Short mmCIF file of C-alpha atoms in Angstrom, two decimals:
data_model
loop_
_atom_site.label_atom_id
_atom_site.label_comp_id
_atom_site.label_asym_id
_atom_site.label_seq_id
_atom_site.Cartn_x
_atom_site.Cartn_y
_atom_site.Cartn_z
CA UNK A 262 29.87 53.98 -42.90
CA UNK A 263 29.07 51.22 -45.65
CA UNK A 264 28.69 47.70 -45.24
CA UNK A 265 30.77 46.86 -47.87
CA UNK A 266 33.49 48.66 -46.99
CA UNK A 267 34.18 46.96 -43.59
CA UNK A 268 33.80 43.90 -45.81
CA UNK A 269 36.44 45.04 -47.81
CA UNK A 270 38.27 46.18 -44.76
CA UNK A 271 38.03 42.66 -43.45
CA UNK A 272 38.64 41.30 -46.28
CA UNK A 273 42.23 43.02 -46.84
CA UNK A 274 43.44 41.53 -43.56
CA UNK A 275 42.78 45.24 -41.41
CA UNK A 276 41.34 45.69 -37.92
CA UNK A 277 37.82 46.54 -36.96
CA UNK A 278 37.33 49.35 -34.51
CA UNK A 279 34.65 48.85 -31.74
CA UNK A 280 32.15 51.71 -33.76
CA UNK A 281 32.62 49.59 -37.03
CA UNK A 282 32.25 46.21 -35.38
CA UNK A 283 28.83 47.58 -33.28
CA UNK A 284 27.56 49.18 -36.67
CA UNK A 285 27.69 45.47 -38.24
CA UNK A 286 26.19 43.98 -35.13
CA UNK A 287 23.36 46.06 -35.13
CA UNK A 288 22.68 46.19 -38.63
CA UNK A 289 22.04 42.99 -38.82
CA UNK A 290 19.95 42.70 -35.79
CA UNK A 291 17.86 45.15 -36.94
CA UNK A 292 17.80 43.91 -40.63
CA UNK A 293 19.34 46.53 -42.20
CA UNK A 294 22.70 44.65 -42.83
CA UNK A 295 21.07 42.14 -45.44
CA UNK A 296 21.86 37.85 -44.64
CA UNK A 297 24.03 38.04 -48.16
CA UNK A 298 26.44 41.06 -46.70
CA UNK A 299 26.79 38.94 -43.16
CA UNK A 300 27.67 36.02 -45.20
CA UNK A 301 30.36 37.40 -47.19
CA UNK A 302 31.69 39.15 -43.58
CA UNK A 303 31.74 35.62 -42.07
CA UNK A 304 34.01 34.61 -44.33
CA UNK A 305 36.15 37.14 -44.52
CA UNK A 306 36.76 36.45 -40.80
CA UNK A 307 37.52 32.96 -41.88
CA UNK A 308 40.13 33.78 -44.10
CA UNK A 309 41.65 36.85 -42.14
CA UNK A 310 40.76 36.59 -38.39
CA UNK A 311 40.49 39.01 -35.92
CA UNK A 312 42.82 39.99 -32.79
CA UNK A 313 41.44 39.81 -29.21
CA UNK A 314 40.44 43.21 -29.02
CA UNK A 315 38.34 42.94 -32.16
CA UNK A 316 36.98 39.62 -30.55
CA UNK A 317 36.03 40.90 -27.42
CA UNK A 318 34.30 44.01 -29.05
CA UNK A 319 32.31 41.82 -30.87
CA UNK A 320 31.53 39.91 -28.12
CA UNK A 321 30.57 42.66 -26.25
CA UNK A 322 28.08 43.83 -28.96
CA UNK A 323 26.62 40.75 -29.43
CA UNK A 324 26.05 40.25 -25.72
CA UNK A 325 24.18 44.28 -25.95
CA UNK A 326 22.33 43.23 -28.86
CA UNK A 327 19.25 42.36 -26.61
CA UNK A 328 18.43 42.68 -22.35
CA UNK A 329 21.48 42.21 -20.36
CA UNK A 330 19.87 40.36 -17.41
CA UNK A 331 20.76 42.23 -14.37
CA UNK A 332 21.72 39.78 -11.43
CA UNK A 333 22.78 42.56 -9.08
CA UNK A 334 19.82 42.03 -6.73
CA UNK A 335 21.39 38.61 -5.75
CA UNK A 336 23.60 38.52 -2.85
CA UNK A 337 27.37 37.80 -3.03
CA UNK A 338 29.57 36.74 -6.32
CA UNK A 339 27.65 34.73 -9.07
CA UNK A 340 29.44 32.44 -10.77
CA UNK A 341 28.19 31.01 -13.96
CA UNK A 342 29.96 27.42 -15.35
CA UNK A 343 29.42 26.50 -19.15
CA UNK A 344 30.01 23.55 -20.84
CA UNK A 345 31.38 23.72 -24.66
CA UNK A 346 28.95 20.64 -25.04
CA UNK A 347 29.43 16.93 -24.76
CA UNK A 348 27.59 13.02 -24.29
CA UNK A 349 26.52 11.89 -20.28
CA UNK A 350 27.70 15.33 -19.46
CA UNK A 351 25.69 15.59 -16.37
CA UNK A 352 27.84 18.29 -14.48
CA UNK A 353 25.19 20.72 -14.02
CA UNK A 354 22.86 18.54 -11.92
CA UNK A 355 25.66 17.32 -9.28
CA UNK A 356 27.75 20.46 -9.88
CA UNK A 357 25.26 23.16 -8.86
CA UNK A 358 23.51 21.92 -5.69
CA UNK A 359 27.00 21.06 -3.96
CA UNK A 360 28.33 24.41 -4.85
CA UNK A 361 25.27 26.02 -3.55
CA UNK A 362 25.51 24.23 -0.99
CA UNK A 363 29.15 25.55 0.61
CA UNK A 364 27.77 29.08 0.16
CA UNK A 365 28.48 30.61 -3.34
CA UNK A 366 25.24 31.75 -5.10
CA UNK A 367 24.64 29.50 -8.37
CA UNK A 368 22.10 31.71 -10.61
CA UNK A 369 22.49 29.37 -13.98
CA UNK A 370 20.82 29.96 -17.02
CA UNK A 371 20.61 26.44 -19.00
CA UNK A 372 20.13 25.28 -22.60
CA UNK A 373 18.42 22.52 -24.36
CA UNK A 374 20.52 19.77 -26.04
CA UNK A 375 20.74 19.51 -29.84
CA UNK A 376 22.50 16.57 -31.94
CA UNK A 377 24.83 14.62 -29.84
CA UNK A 378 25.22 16.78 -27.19
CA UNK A 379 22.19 16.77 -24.38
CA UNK A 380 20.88 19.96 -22.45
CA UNK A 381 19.97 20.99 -18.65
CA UNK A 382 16.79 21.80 -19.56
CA UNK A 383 15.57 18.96 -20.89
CA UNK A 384 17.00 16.88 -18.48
CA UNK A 385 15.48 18.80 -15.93
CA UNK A 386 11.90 18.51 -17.43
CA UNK A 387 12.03 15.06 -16.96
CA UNK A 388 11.01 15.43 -13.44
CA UNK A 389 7.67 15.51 -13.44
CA UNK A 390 6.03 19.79 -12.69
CA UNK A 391 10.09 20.95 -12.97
CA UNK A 392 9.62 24.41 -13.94
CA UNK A 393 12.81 25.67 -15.98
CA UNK A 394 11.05 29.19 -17.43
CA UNK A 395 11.08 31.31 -14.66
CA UNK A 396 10.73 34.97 -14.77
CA UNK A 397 13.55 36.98 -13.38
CA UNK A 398 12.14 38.37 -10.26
CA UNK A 399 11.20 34.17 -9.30
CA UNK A 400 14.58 33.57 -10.45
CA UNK A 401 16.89 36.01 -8.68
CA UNK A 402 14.44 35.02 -5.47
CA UNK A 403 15.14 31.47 -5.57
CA UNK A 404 19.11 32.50 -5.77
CA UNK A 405 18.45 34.37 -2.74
CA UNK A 406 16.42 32.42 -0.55
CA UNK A 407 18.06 28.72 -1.09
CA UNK A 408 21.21 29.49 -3.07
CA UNK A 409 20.38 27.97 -6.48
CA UNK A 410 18.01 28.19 -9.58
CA UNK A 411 18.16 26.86 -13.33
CA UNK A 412 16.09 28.71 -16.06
CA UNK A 413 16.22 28.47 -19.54
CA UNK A 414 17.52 31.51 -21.83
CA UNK A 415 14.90 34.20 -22.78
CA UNK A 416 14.61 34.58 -26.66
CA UNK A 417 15.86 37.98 -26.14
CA UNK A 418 19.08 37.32 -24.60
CA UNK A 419 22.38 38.05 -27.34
CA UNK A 420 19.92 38.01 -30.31
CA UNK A 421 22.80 38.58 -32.59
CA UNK A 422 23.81 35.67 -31.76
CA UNK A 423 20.73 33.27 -32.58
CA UNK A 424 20.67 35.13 -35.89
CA UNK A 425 24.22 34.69 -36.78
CA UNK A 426 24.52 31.18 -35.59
CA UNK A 427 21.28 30.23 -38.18
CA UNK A 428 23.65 32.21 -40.82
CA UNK A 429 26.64 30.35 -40.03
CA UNK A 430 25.01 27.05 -39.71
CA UNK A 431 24.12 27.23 -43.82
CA UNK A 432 27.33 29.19 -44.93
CA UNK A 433 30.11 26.92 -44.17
CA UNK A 434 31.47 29.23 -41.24
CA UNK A 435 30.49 27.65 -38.38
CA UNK A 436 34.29 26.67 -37.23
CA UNK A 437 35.43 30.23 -37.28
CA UNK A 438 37.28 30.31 -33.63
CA UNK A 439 36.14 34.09 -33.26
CA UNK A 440 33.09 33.44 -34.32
CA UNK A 441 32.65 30.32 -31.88
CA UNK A 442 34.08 32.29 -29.01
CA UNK A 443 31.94 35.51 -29.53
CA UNK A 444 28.33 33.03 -29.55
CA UNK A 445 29.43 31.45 -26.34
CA UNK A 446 30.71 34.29 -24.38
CA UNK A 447 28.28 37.10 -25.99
CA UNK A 448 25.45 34.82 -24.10
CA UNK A 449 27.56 33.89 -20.28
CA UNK A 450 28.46 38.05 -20.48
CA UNK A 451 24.49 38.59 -21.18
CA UNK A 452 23.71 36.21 -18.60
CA UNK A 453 24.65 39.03 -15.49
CA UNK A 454 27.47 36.57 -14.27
CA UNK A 455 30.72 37.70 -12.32
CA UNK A 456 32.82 35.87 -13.16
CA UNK A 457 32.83 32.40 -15.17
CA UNK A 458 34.10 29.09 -15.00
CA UNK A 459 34.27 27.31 -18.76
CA UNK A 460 34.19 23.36 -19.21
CA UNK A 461 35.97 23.18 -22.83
CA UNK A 462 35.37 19.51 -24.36
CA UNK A 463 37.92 17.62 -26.41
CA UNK A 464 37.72 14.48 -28.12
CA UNK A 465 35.57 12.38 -30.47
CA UNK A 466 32.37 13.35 -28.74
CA UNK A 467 33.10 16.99 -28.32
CA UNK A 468 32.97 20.41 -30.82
CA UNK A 469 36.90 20.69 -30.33
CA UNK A 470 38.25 17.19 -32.05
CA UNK A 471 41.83 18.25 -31.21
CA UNK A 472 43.48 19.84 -28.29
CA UNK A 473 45.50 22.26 -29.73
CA UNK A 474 42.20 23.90 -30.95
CA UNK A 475 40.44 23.27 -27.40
CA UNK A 476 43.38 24.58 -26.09
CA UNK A 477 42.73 28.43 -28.61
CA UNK A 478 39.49 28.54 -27.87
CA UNK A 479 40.09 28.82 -24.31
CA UNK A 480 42.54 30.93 -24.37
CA UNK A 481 40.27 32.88 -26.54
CA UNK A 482 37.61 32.77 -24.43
CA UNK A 483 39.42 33.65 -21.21
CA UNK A 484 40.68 36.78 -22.72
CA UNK A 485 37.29 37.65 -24.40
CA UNK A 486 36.29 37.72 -20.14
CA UNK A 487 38.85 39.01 -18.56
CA UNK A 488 38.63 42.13 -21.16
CA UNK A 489 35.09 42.52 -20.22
CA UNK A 490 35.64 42.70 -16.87
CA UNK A 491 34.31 39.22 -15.34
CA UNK A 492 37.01 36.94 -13.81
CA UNK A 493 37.49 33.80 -16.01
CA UNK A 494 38.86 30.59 -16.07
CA UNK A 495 38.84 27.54 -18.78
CA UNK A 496 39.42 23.85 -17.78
CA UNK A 497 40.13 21.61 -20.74
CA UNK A 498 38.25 18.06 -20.33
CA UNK A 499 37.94 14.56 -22.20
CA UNK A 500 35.30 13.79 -24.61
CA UNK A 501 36.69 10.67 -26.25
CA UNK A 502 34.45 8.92 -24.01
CA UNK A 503 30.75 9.79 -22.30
CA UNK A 504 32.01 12.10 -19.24
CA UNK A 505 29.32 9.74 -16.83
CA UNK A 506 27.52 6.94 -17.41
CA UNK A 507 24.07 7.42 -18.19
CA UNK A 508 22.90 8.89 -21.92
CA UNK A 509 19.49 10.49 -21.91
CA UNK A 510 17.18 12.60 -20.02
CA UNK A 511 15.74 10.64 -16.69
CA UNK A 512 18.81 8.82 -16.89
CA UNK A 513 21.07 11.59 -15.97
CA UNK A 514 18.65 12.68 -13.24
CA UNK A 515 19.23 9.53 -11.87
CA UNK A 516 23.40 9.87 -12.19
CA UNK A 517 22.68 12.75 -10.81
CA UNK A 518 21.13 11.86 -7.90
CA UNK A 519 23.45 8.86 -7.36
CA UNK A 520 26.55 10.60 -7.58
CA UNK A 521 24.83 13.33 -4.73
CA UNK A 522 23.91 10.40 -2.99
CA UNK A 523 28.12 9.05 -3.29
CA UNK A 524 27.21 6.58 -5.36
CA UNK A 525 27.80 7.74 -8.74
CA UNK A 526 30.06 7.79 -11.66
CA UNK A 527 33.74 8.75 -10.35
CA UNK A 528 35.01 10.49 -13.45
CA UNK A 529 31.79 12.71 -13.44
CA UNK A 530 32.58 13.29 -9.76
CA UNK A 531 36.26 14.36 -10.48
CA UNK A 532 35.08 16.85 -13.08
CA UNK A 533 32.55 18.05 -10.75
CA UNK A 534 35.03 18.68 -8.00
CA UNK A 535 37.63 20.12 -10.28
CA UNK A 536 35.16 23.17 -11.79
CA UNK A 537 33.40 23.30 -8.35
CA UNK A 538 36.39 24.52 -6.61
CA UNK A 539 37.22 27.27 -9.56
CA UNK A 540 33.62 28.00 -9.43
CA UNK A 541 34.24 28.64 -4.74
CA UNK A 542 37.63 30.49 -5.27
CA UNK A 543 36.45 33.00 -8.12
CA UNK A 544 33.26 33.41 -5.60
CA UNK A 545 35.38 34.43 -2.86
CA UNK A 546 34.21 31.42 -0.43
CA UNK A 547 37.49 29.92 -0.29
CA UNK A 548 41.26 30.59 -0.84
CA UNK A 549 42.45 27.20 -2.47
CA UNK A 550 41.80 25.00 -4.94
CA UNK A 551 42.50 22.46 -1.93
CA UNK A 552 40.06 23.91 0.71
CA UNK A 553 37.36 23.92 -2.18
CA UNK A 554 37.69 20.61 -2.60
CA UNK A 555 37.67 19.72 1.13
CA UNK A 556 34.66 21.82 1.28
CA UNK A 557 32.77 19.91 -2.17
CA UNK A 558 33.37 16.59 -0.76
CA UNK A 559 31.71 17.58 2.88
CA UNK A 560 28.98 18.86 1.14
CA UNK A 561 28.70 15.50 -0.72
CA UNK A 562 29.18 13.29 2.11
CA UNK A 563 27.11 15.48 4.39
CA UNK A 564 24.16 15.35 2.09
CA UNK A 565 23.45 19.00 2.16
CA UNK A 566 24.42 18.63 -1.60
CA UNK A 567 21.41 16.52 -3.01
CA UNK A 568 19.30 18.66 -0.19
CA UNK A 569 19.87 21.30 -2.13
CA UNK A 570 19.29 19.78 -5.24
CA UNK A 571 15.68 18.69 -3.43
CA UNK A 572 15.27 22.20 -2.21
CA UNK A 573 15.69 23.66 -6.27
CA UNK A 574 13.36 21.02 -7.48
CA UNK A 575 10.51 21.97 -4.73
CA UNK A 576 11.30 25.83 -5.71
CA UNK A 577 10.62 24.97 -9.15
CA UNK A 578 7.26 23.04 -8.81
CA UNK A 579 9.05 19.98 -9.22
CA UNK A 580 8.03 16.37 -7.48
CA UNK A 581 10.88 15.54 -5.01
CA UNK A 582 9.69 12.27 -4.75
CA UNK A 583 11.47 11.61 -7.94
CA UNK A 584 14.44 11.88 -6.75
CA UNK A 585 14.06 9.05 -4.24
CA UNK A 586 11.91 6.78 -6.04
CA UNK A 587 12.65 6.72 -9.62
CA UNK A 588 10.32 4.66 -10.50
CA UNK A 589 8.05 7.74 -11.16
CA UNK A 590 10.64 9.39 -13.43
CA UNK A 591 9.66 8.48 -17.24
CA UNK A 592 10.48 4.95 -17.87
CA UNK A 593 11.22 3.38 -21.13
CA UNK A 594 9.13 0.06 -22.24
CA UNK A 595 12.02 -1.95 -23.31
CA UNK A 596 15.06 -2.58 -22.04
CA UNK A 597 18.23 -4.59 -23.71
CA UNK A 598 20.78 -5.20 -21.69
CA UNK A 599 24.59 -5.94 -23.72
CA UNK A 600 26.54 -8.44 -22.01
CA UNK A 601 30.22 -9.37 -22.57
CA UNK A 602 30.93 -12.62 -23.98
CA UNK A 603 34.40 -13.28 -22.79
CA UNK A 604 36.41 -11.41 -19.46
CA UNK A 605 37.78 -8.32 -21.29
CA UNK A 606 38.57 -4.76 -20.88
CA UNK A 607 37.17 -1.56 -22.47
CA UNK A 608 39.15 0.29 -25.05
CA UNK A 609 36.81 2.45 -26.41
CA UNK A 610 33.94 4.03 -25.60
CA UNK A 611 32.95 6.24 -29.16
CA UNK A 612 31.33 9.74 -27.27
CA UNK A 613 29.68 10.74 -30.28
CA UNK A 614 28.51 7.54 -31.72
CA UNK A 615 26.90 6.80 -28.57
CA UNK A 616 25.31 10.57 -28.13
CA UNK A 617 24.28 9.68 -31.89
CA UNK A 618 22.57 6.36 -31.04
CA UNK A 619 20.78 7.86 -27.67
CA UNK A 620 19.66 10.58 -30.43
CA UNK A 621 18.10 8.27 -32.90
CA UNK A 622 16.26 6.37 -29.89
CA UNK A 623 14.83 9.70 -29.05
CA UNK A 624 16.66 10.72 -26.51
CA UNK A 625 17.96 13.84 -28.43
CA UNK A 626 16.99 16.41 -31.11
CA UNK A 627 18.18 16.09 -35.06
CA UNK A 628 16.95 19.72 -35.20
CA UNK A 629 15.63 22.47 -33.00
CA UNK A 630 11.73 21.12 -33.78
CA UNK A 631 12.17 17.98 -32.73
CA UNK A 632 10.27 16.39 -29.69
CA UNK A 633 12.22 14.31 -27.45
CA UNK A 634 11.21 10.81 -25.48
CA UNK A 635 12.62 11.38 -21.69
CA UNK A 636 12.67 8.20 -20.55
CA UNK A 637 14.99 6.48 -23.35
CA UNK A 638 18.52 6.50 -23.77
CA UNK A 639 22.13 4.65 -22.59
CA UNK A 640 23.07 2.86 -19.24
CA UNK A 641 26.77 2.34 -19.15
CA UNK A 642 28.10 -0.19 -16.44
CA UNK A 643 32.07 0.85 -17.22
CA UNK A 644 34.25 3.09 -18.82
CA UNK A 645 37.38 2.84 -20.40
CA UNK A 646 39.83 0.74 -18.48
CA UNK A 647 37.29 -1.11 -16.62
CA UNK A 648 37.83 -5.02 -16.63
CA UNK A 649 34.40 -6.81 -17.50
CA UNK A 650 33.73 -10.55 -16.68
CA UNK A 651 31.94 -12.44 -18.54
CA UNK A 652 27.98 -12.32 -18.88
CA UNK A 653 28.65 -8.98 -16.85
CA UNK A 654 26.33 -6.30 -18.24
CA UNK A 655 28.49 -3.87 -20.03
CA UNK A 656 25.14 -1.36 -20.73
CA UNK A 657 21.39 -1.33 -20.75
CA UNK A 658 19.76 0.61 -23.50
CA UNK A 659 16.24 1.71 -23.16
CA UNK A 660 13.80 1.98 -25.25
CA UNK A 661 9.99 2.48 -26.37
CA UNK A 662 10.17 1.00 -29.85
CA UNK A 663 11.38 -2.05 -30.95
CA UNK A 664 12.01 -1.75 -34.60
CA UNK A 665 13.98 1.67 -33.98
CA UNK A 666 16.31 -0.78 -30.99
CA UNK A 667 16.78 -3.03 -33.63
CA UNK A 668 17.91 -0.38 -36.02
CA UNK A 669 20.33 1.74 -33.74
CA UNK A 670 21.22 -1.76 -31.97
CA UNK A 671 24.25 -2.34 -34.10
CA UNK A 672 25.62 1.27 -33.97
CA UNK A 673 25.42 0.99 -30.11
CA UNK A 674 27.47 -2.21 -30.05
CA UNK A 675 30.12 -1.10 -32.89
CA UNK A 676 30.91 2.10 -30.54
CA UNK A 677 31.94 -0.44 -27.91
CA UNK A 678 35.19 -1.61 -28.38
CA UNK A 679 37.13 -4.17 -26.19
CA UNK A 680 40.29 -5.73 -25.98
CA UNK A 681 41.80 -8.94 -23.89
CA UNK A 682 44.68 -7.17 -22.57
CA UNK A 683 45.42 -4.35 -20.16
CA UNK A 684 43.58 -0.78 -20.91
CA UNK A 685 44.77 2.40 -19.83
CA UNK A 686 42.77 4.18 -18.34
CA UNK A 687 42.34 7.87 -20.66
CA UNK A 688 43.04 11.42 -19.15
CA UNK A 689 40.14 13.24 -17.58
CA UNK A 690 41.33 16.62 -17.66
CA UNK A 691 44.17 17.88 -19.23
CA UNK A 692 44.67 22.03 -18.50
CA UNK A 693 43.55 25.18 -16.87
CA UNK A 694 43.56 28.36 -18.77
CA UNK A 695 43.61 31.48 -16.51
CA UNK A 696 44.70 35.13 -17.11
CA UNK A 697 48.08 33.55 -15.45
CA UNK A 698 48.31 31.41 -18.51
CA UNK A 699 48.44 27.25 -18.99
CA UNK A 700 48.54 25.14 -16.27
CA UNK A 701 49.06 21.05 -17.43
CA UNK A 702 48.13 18.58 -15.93
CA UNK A 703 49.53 14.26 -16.25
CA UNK A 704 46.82 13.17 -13.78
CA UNK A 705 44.24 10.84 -14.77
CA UNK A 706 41.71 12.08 -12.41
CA UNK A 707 41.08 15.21 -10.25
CA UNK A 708 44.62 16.97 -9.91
CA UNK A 709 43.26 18.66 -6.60
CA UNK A 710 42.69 15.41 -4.76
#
């Protein structure tokens, strides 16, 4: 078997078999398949594709490529969630402790945020002692005893995958939908899960600009699962605007604990509620999409969700006090708050831009090097739709230098757009993609409730 012939093969428009497509995979991991040879490969996917089967193969032997962590030791049916990546996307945080919380095991492994998009990890480090390396027996433990644990990745989970994404990131073939499909799910299937519940962005702010590409990738993704045996299910969400309210680190916490609290953002909420109860049925703890619900919003108003979230922190060497007092979260020196200067409405709220802004404040990383401020970042008081009177504060940004507000300042209030007349509010979440096939939705906010 030669390298260049599978290129060739490729090339020509022909199917991979699973031996051909695990001889690439671990020729390259192993550095015998040369960067030059995986480049040309790349983009011979990019011109010619690959079916499902090929897709799922290569998944598979991406997600082999390093340690397959073995959850089996933890009780019941795991259920990872993923997000494809988005701004004030603080689902984890709320998510996790209220599904833990009605009885389905939440072992999640967490990344770090890069660009526009903001990471679990790093939001999680903002509370001061939060542990978020843990090694695997601590981890499966925690699941155990309490329900819930975050860690971050281990370097050698889906290897192929860090290696190809660095290739693809300098070749031009980073929007390859196999390609995109096979780095996500290579690292959930890696991650032990049993089955997986996918948050796939769309909008301005998200990966996926449009939704008939959202809409492939899950599909793509969903079959890539279900033909490796875990049960899996894709909701399709909006990313024209910030999914919550607060942009950066010790912000979120603090969404996060407000919305566990029932005081938070409702969209975030909604979105919450809508992958928690995919995340209880594929876990067995309840029947309905209905029940689950029922069963989220008990655990919400109960409190036994931000107990749990209290009872992960502790686990994790965290100060709990933090999440009553935030006060002893990191706080920013500066603070600017952006008032509205007539009554109005919101039209837009640019995702990105804002993600971008949060970013250059230092709320984010321009590359993987890059060392992040936790206490800066975006306050939003409204979202699209929301009427604003005026002199009412419409956000607070936060800040620890002044001549890098004043530079990112305008940015901020160009990706603010209002209007004097009546604003629809924008969809929240659009589809479900199951083995079963599409299900649409017209509602603006949680279809289950």
């Amino acid at each position: 078997m030669r390298m260049v012939d599978l290129i060739k093969k490729k090339r020509d428009g022909e199917a991979l078999d699973k031996q051909e497509i695990e001889y690439i995979i671990n020729g390259y991991t192993s550095g015998n398949i040369p960067d030059y040879q995986m480049s040309a490969f790349n983009m011979a996917i990019y011109f010619s594709g690959m079916n499902d089967r090929e897709t799922t193969d290569l998944t598979i032997a991406m997600a082999r490529s390093g340690k397959m962590a073995d959850l089996s030791a933890i009780n019941g049916i795991k259920v990872d969630k993923h997000s494809t990546g988005g701004v004030a996307d603080t689902t984890t945080l709320v998510l996790a402790p209220l599904v833990a919380a009605c009885g389905a095991p939440v072992a999640k492994m967490a990344g770090r945020g890069l660009g526009h998009t903001g990471g679990t990890l790093d939001k999680l480090e903002s509370i001061p002692g939060m542990r978020v390396s843990l090694p695997m027996d601590e981890f499966i433990n925690n699941v155990n005893t309490i329900g819930l644990a975050v860690t971050g990745q281990t370097e050698d989970l889906a290897p192929a995958d860090k290696k190809l994404y660095a290739l693809r990131d300098v070749t031009a073939t980073v929007d390859v939908m196999p390609l995109i499909a096979s780095s996500i799910m290579s690292k959930k299937l890696a991650g032990g899960a049993d089955a997986i519940v996918l948050d796939v962005k769309v909008g301005e702010g998200a990966f996926m600009k449009d939704y008939g590409d959202a809409l492939k990738l899950a599909e793509l993704m969903v079959n890539i699962g279900e033909n490796a045996g875990k049960r899996t299910v894709a909701a399709i969400t909006d990313m024209n605007q910030p999914l919550g309210l607060a942009i950066g680190n010790s912000l979120e916490v603090i969404e996060a604990c407000e919305t566990l609290k029932g005081r938070g953002c409702k969209d975030l909420l909604d979105v919450c509620l809508f992958l928690g109860s995919h995340m209880l049925m594929l876990a067995g703890v309840v029947a309905s999409g209905k029940e689950a619900v029922s069963m989220l919003e008990d655990a919400l108003k109960s409190g036994r969700g931000f107990a749990k979230l209290k009872e992960m922190v502790a686990a994790q060497g965290g100060n709990c006090e933090t999440l009553e007092n935030y006060s002893l979260l990191p706080q920013a020196k500066i603070k600017h708050e952006i008032k509205a200067e007539r009554d109005l409405y919101l039209s837009r709220l640019h995702a990105e831009q804002l993600g971008l802004c949060a970013m250059r404040l230092g709320a984010g990383r321009a590359t993987k090097d890059d060392v992040i401020d936790l206490s800066v970042g975006i306050m939003l008081n409204k979202k699209v739709g929301d009427f604003v009177r005026k002199d009412e504060i419409i956000a607070t940004v936060y800040a620890n230098d002044e001549e890098r507000l004043n530079e990112v300042l305008p940015d901020i209030l160009n990706a603010i757009e209002t209007s004097g007349d009546f604003v629809e509010r924008p969809k929240l979440i659009y589809s479900l993609v199951s083995k079963d096939g599409i299900e649409r939705f017209s509602l603006f906010t949680n279809v289950n409730r």
